[in-house]
Short mmCIF file of C-alpha atoms in Angstrom, two decimals:
data_model
loop_
_atom_site.label_atom_id
_atom_site.label_comp_id
_atom_site.label_asym_id
_atom_site.label_seq_id
_atom_site.Cartn_x
_atom_site.Cartn_y
_atom_site.Cartn_z
CA MET U 1 142.40 19.83 163.60
CA PRO U 2 140.42 21.56 160.80
CA PRO U 3 139.86 19.36 157.74
CA SER U 4 141.97 21.42 155.32
CA ARG U 5 145.00 21.22 157.59
CA GLN U 6 144.61 17.46 157.74
CA ARG U 7 144.67 17.34 153.94
CA GLY U 8 147.98 19.19 153.75
CA VAL U 9 148.70 21.89 151.17
CA SER U 10 146.96 21.09 147.89
CA ARG U 11 148.25 22.30 144.54
CA ARG U 12 145.35 24.77 144.42
CA GLU U 13 146.19 26.19 147.85
CA PHE U 14 149.87 26.39 146.95
CA VAL U 15 149.25 28.24 143.68
CA LYS U 16 146.88 30.68 145.36
CA ALA U 17 149.48 31.42 148.02
CA ALA U 18 152.21 31.90 145.41
CA VAL U 19 150.08 34.40 143.45
CA ALA U 20 149.36 36.30 146.66
CA ILE U 21 153.05 36.53 147.52
CA GLY U 22 154.39 37.33 144.04
CA GLY U 23 158.01 37.66 142.93
CA SER U 24 160.54 35.43 141.20
CA ALA U 25 160.77 32.86 143.99
CA ALA U 26 156.98 32.44 144.04
CA LEU U 27 156.96 32.08 140.26
CA SER U 28 159.65 29.36 140.32
CA ALA U 29 157.80 27.46 143.04
CA CYS U 30 154.50 27.86 141.22
CA LEU U 31 155.93 26.55 137.93
CA GLY U 32 157.15 23.49 139.83
CA ARG U 33 153.58 22.70 140.83
CA GLU U 34 151.66 23.73 137.69
CA ASN U 35 153.86 23.20 134.60
CA PRO U 36 151.14 24.63 132.32
CA ASP U 37 152.98 23.94 128.99
CA LEU U 38 150.89 26.56 127.19
CA PRO U 39 151.34 27.44 123.52
CA GLN U 40 152.49 30.93 122.66
CA GLY U 41 150.15 33.68 121.51
CA PRO U 42 149.75 34.76 117.88
CA ASP U 43 152.40 36.66 115.93
CA ASP U 44 149.68 38.56 114.11
CA LEU U 45 147.51 40.35 116.68
CA SER U 46 145.04 41.76 114.16
CA GLY U 47 142.56 38.99 114.96
CA LEU U 48 142.14 40.10 118.57
CA SER U 49 139.02 42.04 119.49
CA ARG U 50 139.35 45.82 119.75
CA ARG U 51 137.24 45.57 122.90
CA GLN U 52 139.54 44.84 125.85
CA HIS U 53 136.63 43.42 127.83
CA ALA U 54 135.56 40.91 125.13
CA TRP U 55 136.56 37.81 127.06
CA ASN U 56 133.51 35.59 126.56
CA ASP U 57 134.70 34.02 123.29
CA ALA U 58 137.75 32.69 125.17
CA LEU U 59 135.85 31.40 128.21
CA ARG U 60 134.48 27.91 128.66
CA THR U 61 130.76 27.51 129.18
CA ASP U 62 129.21 25.02 131.57
CA ASP U 63 126.36 22.63 130.81
CA HIS U 64 123.87 25.50 131.13
CA GLY U 65 125.69 27.99 128.93
CA ASN U 66 127.11 30.05 131.80
CA HIS U 67 130.57 31.47 131.11
CA VAL U 68 133.22 30.00 133.42
CA PRO U 69 135.65 32.69 134.66
CA PRO U 70 139.43 32.23 134.84
CA ARG U 71 140.46 30.74 138.18
CA HIS U 72 143.23 33.17 139.19
CA HIS U 73 143.18 37.00 139.15
CA LEU U 74 145.63 39.83 139.81
CA LEU U 75 144.98 43.56 139.98
CA LEU U 76 148.00 45.84 139.56
CA TYR U 77 147.50 49.46 140.57
CA LEU U 78 149.94 51.75 138.78
CA ASP U 79 150.98 55.40 138.66
CA TYR U 80 152.52 57.09 135.65
CA ALA U 81 156.24 57.41 136.40
CA GLY U 82 156.68 60.72 134.60
CA ASP U 83 155.51 64.22 135.40
CA GLY U 84 152.58 65.91 133.72
CA THR U 85 151.07 64.34 130.62
CA PRO U 86 152.46 61.12 129.13
CA THR U 87 154.82 61.39 126.19
CA ASP U 88 154.35 59.67 122.84
CA THR U 89 157.52 57.66 123.55
CA ASP U 90 156.04 56.35 126.79
CA ARG U 91 152.78 55.59 125.00
CA GLU U 92 154.60 53.51 122.37
CA THR U 93 156.62 51.70 125.05
CA ALA U 94 153.49 50.80 127.01
CA GLU U 95 151.72 49.50 123.91
CA THR U 96 154.75 47.38 122.94
CA ALA U 97 154.82 45.91 126.46
CA LEU U 98 151.14 44.96 126.23
CA ARG U 99 151.61 43.42 122.80
CA SER U 100 154.50 41.36 124.17
CA LEU U 101 152.06 39.73 126.61
CA GLU U 102 149.57 39.04 123.84
CA ARG U 103 152.28 37.33 121.78
CA ALA U 104 153.47 35.33 124.80
CA TYR U 105 150.16 33.75 125.81
CA PRO U 106 146.98 32.82 123.94
CA PRO U 107 143.65 33.97 125.36
CA SER U 108 142.66 30.30 125.48
CA THR U 109 143.91 26.91 124.31
CA ASP U 110 142.33 24.19 122.21
CA ASP U 111 141.61 22.38 125.49
CA GLY U 112 139.67 25.37 126.77
CA ASP U 113 142.20 26.52 129.34
CA ILE U 114 142.56 30.27 129.77
CA GLY U 115 146.12 31.34 128.95
CA LEU U 116 146.02 35.06 129.66
CA LEU U 117 143.26 37.67 129.50
CA PHE U 118 143.85 41.23 130.61
CA THR U 119 142.53 44.78 130.56
CA VAL U 120 144.09 48.16 131.24
CA GLY U 121 141.92 50.85 132.81
CA TYR U 122 142.42 54.49 133.76
CA ALA U 123 141.05 56.34 136.78
CA PRO U 124 139.57 59.86 136.76
CA ALA U 125 142.79 61.03 138.46
CA TYR U 126 144.76 60.01 135.35
CA PHE U 127 142.68 62.23 133.08
CA ASP U 128 143.17 65.15 135.47
CA ARG U 129 146.71 65.31 134.05
CA PHE U 130 145.33 66.79 130.85
CA GLU U 131 143.88 70.20 130.11
CA GLY U 132 141.05 68.67 128.09
CA THR U 133 138.19 66.72 129.62
CA LEU U 134 136.64 63.39 128.80
CA PRO U 135 133.82 63.53 126.25
CA GLU U 136 130.20 63.42 127.37
CA SER U 137 129.96 59.88 126.02
CA VAL U 138 132.13 58.70 128.95
CA ASP U 139 130.66 58.66 132.46
CA LEU U 140 133.59 58.32 134.86
CA PRO U 141 133.04 60.05 138.22
CA THR U 142 135.48 59.91 141.10
CA PRO U 143 134.69 57.03 143.50
CA GLU U 144 132.55 57.81 146.53
CA ALA U 145 130.45 56.22 149.24
CA LEU U 146 127.18 54.90 147.85
CA ALA U 147 125.34 54.04 151.06
CA PRO U 148 124.85 55.86 154.36
CA PHE U 149 126.47 52.96 156.25
CA GLU U 150 129.74 52.76 154.29
CA ASP U 151 132.89 54.88 154.30
CA PRO U 152 135.21 53.45 151.65
CA VAL U 153 138.65 54.82 150.86
CA PRO U 154 138.76 56.01 147.23
CA ASP U 155 141.32 54.27 145.03
CA GLU U 156 142.81 56.91 142.75
CA PRO U 157 145.83 55.49 140.94
CA ASP U 158 146.53 56.44 137.34
CA ALA U 159 145.82 52.96 136.00
CA VAL U 160 144.85 49.42 136.95
CA VAL U 161 145.74 46.24 135.05
CA HIS U 162 143.49 43.21 135.55
CA LEU U 163 145.28 39.95 134.69
CA ALA U 164 143.36 36.65 134.65
CA SER U 165 144.36 33.06 133.87
CA ASP U 166 143.60 29.49 134.84
CA TYR U 167 147.27 29.32 135.92
CA GLY U 168 148.79 31.31 138.77
CA SER U 169 152.25 31.00 137.23
CA VAL U 170 151.02 32.83 134.12
CA LEU U 171 149.89 35.79 136.21
CA LEU U 172 153.23 35.94 138.01
CA ALA U 173 155.24 35.75 134.79
CA ALA U 174 153.06 38.35 133.09
CA GLU U 175 153.43 40.68 136.07
CA GLU U 176 157.21 40.34 136.05
CA GLY U 177 157.33 40.79 132.28
CA LEU U 178 155.26 43.97 132.42
CA LEU U 179 157.27 45.49 135.27
CA GLY U 180 160.66 44.80 133.72
CA GLU U 181 161.71 41.91 135.94
CA ARG U 182 161.89 39.28 133.16
CA GLU U 183 163.36 39.45 129.67
CA GLU U 184 161.37 36.48 128.39
CA VAL U 185 157.83 35.23 129.04
CA ASN U 186 156.65 31.80 127.89
CA GLY U 187 159.58 31.59 125.49
CA ARG U 188 158.88 35.01 123.96
CA GLU U 189 161.19 37.99 124.25
CA VAL U 190 159.65 40.88 126.17
CA GLU U 191 160.15 43.65 123.63
CA ALA U 192 159.36 46.47 126.07
CA THR U 193 158.24 46.82 129.67
CA PHE U 194 156.47 49.34 131.91
CA ASP U 195 159.78 50.10 133.64
CA GLY U 196 160.20 53.89 133.58
CA VAL U 197 156.63 54.36 132.33
CA PHE U 198 154.56 53.01 135.20
CA GLU U 199 155.40 52.27 138.82
CA ARG U 200 153.38 50.62 141.55
CA ALA U 201 150.78 53.11 142.74
CA SER U 202 150.90 54.93 146.04
CA LEU U 203 147.33 54.65 147.30
CA ALA U 204 145.58 56.50 150.10
CA GLU U 205 145.72 54.99 153.59
CA GLY U 206 148.20 52.30 152.62
CA GLY U 207 146.00 50.64 150.03
CA ARG U 208 147.43 47.54 148.39
CA ALA U 209 148.79 48.22 144.89
CA ARG U 210 148.74 44.49 144.23
CA ARG U 211 145.52 42.54 144.88
CA THR U 212 144.92 38.89 144.19
CA GLY U 213 142.10 36.41 144.17
CA PHE U 214 140.42 33.31 142.80
CA ILE U 215 137.06 31.89 141.80
CA GLY U 216 135.89 28.39 140.99
CA GLU U 217 134.80 25.12 142.51
CA GLY U 218 137.07 24.06 145.35
CA LEU U 219 139.22 27.18 145.64
CA PRO U 220 137.18 28.93 148.39
CA ALA U 221 137.00 25.72 150.43
CA ASP U 222 140.73 25.17 150.01
CA ASN U 223 141.47 28.70 151.20
CA GLN U 224 139.07 29.28 154.11
CA ASP U 225 141.68 29.25 156.89
CA VAL U 226 141.52 33.05 157.14
CA ALA U 227 139.83 35.71 159.25
CA GLY U 228 136.17 36.19 158.42
CA ILE U 229 135.49 32.46 158.02
CA PRO U 230 134.59 30.33 161.09
CA ASP U 231 137.14 27.76 162.25
CA SER U 232 134.62 25.03 161.47
CA GLU U 233 135.53 25.54 157.78
CA PRO U 234 131.94 25.55 156.55
CA VAL U 235 132.46 26.59 152.92
CA PRO U 236 131.11 23.77 150.71
CA ASP U 237 133.77 21.89 148.76
CA ASP U 238 132.02 22.62 145.46
CA ALA U 239 131.24 26.30 146.10
CA PRO U 240 132.80 28.75 143.62
CA LEU U 241 132.68 31.64 146.14
CA TYR U 242 132.99 31.98 149.92
CA MET U 243 129.27 32.61 150.46
CA GLY U 244 128.50 29.13 149.14
CA PHE U 245 126.32 29.82 146.09
CA GLU U 246 126.75 30.05 142.33
CA SER U 247 127.03 33.47 140.71
CA GLY U 248 127.38 34.76 137.16
CA PHE U 249 124.31 33.05 135.72
CA GLU U 250 124.21 33.84 132.01
CA LYS U 251 120.73 35.40 132.17
CA ASN U 252 121.80 37.52 135.15
CA GLN U 253 124.71 39.17 133.42
CA ALA U 254 124.69 42.05 130.97
CA THR U 255 126.11 41.13 127.60
CA GLU U 256 129.51 42.40 126.45
CA ASP U 257 127.68 44.34 123.72
CA TYR U 258 125.38 45.99 126.25
CA VAL U 259 128.20 47.28 128.47
CA THR U 260 130.20 48.65 125.52
CA ILE U 261 130.42 52.43 125.08
CA ALA U 262 128.45 53.05 121.93
CA GLU U 263 129.75 56.35 120.62
CA GLY U 264 132.48 58.96 120.87
CA PRO U 265 136.27 58.58 120.81
CA PHE U 266 136.12 55.69 123.31
CA ALA U 267 133.44 53.71 121.45
CA GLY U 268 134.29 50.06 121.90
CA GLY U 269 135.49 50.61 125.45
CA THR U 270 133.63 50.27 128.73
CA THR U 271 133.84 51.39 132.35
CA GLN U 272 135.01 49.27 135.27
CA HIS U 273 134.18 49.54 138.95
CA VAL U 274 136.23 47.69 141.58
CA SER U 275 135.13 47.53 145.22
CA SER U 276 137.33 45.73 147.73
CA MET U 277 135.25 44.20 150.51
CA ASP U 278 135.80 42.27 153.72
CA LEU U 279 133.53 39.28 154.32
CA ASN U 280 132.33 38.45 157.82
CA LEU U 281 130.69 35.04 157.59
CA THR U 282 130.60 33.70 161.15
CA GLN U 283 126.91 34.47 161.60
CA TRP U 284 126.20 33.49 157.97
CA TYR U 285 127.41 29.95 158.54
CA GLU U 286 127.07 29.36 162.27
CA GLN U 287 123.86 31.16 163.26
CA ASP U 288 121.83 31.58 160.09
CA SER U 289 119.95 28.56 158.76
CA ARG U 290 120.31 27.26 155.23
CA GLU U 291 116.80 28.56 154.54
CA HIS U 292 117.76 32.04 155.76
CA ARG U 293 120.90 32.03 153.60
CA GLU U 294 118.85 31.14 150.52
CA ALA U 295 116.30 33.85 151.30
CA SER U 296 119.02 36.44 151.92
CA MET U 297 121.08 35.61 148.82
CA PHE U 298 118.20 35.01 146.37
CA CYS U 299 114.68 35.74 147.68
CA PRO U 300 112.33 34.34 150.34
CA ALA U 301 110.17 32.61 147.71
CA HIS U 302 113.16 30.53 146.60
CA ALA U 303 113.69 29.39 150.19
CA ASP U 304 109.99 28.74 150.80
CA ASP U 305 109.69 26.66 147.64
CA ASP U 306 112.99 24.84 148.27
CA VAL U 307 114.15 25.45 144.70
CA ILE U 308 117.90 25.69 145.38
CA GLU U 309 119.98 22.52 145.55
CA GLY U 310 123.52 22.68 146.88
CA THR U 311 125.30 25.72 145.51
CA GLY U 312 122.46 26.46 143.09
CA GLU U 313 123.85 24.77 140.01
CA ASN U 314 120.38 23.29 139.41
CA LEU U 315 119.10 26.80 138.64
CA GLY U 316 120.68 26.53 135.18
CA ASN U 317 121.41 29.82 133.47
CA SER U 318 119.24 32.10 135.62
CA ASN U 319 118.81 32.76 139.32
CA GLY U 320 115.09 33.04 138.59
CA VAL U 321 114.42 36.03 140.85
CA GLY U 322 112.80 38.23 138.20
CA GLY U 323 109.35 37.63 139.69
CA CYS U 324 110.59 38.36 143.21
CA ALA U 325 111.39 41.98 142.34
CA GLU U 326 107.77 42.95 142.79
CA THR U 327 107.54 41.58 146.33
CA VAL U 328 110.46 43.42 147.95
CA GLU U 329 108.29 45.60 150.18
CA GLN U 330 106.02 42.75 151.27
CA ASP U 331 108.98 40.45 151.98
CA ALA U 332 110.61 43.27 153.95
CA ARG U 333 107.48 43.54 156.08
CA ASP U 334 107.67 39.77 156.60
CA GLY U 335 111.26 40.02 157.88
CA VAL U 336 113.74 39.07 155.11
CA VAL U 337 114.51 40.47 151.66
CA GLY U 338 116.94 38.93 149.18
CA HIS U 339 120.12 40.37 147.63
CA ALA U 340 119.37 39.22 144.07
CA GLN U 341 115.72 40.12 144.57
CA LYS U 342 116.60 43.76 145.24
CA ASN U 343 119.10 43.93 142.40
CA ALA U 344 116.51 42.57 139.97
CA ARG U 345 114.84 45.98 140.13
CA ALA U 346 117.85 47.55 138.39
CA ARG U 347 117.35 45.89 135.02
CA ASP U 348 116.86 47.13 131.48
CA ASP U 349 114.37 45.19 129.40
CA GLY U 350 114.62 42.28 131.84
CA ARG U 351 118.42 41.99 131.99
CA PRO U 352 120.99 43.38 134.43
CA VAL U 353 122.94 46.44 133.34
CA MET U 354 126.31 45.22 134.65
CA LEU U 355 128.66 42.39 133.68
CA ARG U 356 130.22 40.99 136.88
CA ARG U 357 133.73 39.55 136.88
CA ASP U 358 134.42 39.60 140.61
CA PHE U 359 136.43 37.09 142.63
CA ASP U 360 137.22 36.08 146.22
CA SER U 361 140.47 36.98 147.97
CA THR U 362 142.64 36.22 151.00
CA ASP U 363 144.59 39.48 150.78
CA GLY U 364 145.67 40.47 154.29
CA ASP U 365 144.88 36.93 155.50
CA ARG U 366 141.18 37.63 155.67
CA ALA U 367 138.26 36.60 153.50
CA GLY U 368 137.40 39.26 150.98
CA LEU U 369 135.79 39.96 147.66
CA HIS U 370 137.10 42.13 144.86
CA PHE U 371 133.80 43.11 143.27
CA LEU U 372 134.63 43.93 139.65
CA ALA U 373 131.83 45.08 137.36
CA LEU U 374 131.75 46.34 133.77
CA GLN U 375 129.06 48.69 132.51
CA GLU U 376 128.67 51.31 129.78
CA SER U 377 128.56 54.06 132.38
CA ILE U 378 129.36 54.17 136.10
CA ALA U 379 125.78 55.41 136.54
CA ASP U 380 124.65 51.85 135.75
CA PHE U 381 126.74 50.54 138.64
CA VAL U 382 125.39 53.23 140.96
CA LYS U 383 121.82 52.36 139.94
CA THR U 384 122.40 48.72 140.83
CA ARG U 385 124.15 49.53 144.07
CA GLU U 386 121.28 51.80 145.15
CA ALA U 387 118.85 48.95 144.49
CA MET U 388 121.09 46.65 146.56
CA ASN U 389 121.06 49.16 149.44
CA GLY U 390 117.39 48.36 150.01
CA THR U 391 116.70 51.64 151.74
CA ASP U 392 113.04 51.33 150.75
CA ALA U 393 112.93 47.85 152.26
CA ALA U 394 114.35 49.15 155.53
CA ALA U 395 111.61 51.79 155.58
CA GLU U 396 109.01 49.04 155.82
CA GLY U 397 110.15 48.48 159.40
CA ALA U 398 110.65 44.72 159.70
CA VAL U 399 114.21 44.62 158.32
CA GLY U 400 117.11 46.86 159.22
CA GLN U 401 119.23 48.96 156.90
CA ARG U 402 121.63 46.02 156.95
CA ALA U 403 120.11 43.25 159.10
CA ASN U 404 118.04 40.75 157.07
CA ASN U 405 118.36 43.14 154.12
CA GLY U 406 120.03 40.92 151.55
CA ILE U 407 123.71 40.26 152.34
CA LEU U 408 124.61 43.78 153.49
CA GLN U 409 125.37 42.75 157.08
CA TYR U 410 128.02 40.25 155.94
CA ILE U 411 130.09 42.60 153.75
CA ASN U 412 132.08 45.75 154.44
CA VAL U 413 133.22 47.88 151.52
CA ARG U 414 136.74 49.11 152.28
CA ARG U 415 137.78 50.72 149.01
CA ARG U 416 136.21 51.82 145.72
CA GLY U 417 137.64 52.76 142.33
CA ASN U 418 136.25 53.70 138.91
CA TYR U 419 138.12 53.22 135.64
CA LEU U 420 137.74 53.66 131.89
CA LEU U 421 138.79 50.67 129.77
CA PRO U 422 139.50 52.25 126.37
CA PRO U 423 139.23 50.24 123.17
CA ARG U 424 142.41 48.34 122.43
CA GLU U 425 143.78 50.85 119.93
CA SER U 426 143.89 53.58 122.60
CA ARG U 427 144.62 51.52 125.71
CA ALA U 428 148.19 52.82 126.14
CA LEU U 429 148.18 56.09 128.08
CA PRO U 430 145.22 57.65 126.23
CA THR U 431 144.44 61.32 125.97
CA PRO U 432 140.91 62.45 126.91
CA ASN U 433 140.04 62.63 123.22
CA PRO U 434 142.09 60.11 121.21
CA GLY U 435 142.43 61.07 117.57
CA GLU U 436 142.21 64.81 118.10
#
């Protein structure tokens, strides 16, 4: 019998499953396991950042200064319930609903736990409702395939809400509060809801309008009894992600300032890209050696020099692949090129141009990744993705377009979506040019 089944259902497994299921029954069961006893949020919201994506001040940092992401995540894909352009009444209702959540939960507690963080983003399809167009200061193209070997379904809802917390029960309560299924959240009256303003989105090819996931030590190992992971349950107990290595090193993330739109009516906002991917890790864990996994995830030099211990926590606040960027072509001729090594070529003044906040998932009972990245313009994401494609490495002949070319052969991008996260003052059903 696999080890996790011998252990029984842990609290972490149970909470993950409850978040994935959703609904009042799941919330009640989840509260019985978690009992978070969180304080309420502030009455006066004026102290909150106008940047929706400014989460770092609320996040813990580890011993190396890396920001520790919330453990549980929920993406709600929504369509505007009305016809044509949103009304001012609907705009006020949506903003009141969002403020109700902010008054119900604090971003973080004195103990460092994440209460509730969230963003609201809008797809290009939403802005098509208006006669006017987005200003030139906003780069928000429709989603499309970004490699010759992928054929993702475009996600084109009106909006997406990203909810994140250290507690699954908080996500479930916030979801029910927003959608009009609860009158009170964490002891606070829900003053307005999305009911009648937004409804769950109808996405192409049966796309899920509700996507869930997790990140953090122990959660991938506790939830590896799904398709895409070998039955041997190889995910290390201390790995934060299914592929077994650390991610989100502080020096390998763009800063919140860097990804912020600098000018125009959406100054203070940012753009968000979400790719939903399947993971296929049988070969990764059962045929590839540890050395090959290190070379493929980081760079061959890291594997040759044996610099990675365990999940890579010993690397500190940087994956240290900056120097590897110059050897992509030579390493490709030698037979393996690294994922981070390729991406290191898409930097600005030595730092990445994206801020990653992605997380693993068991949606559909298979291992997946919701790759969520923030950047000032979607062009910055495209630039990084093109570097990751490693088409130039494949041209060297010793690696394939996917085989031994970073981690491309282990992932399959199923869906893509692009969104604008406006600054907080215009987050509720914005026009293309707020203030005009």
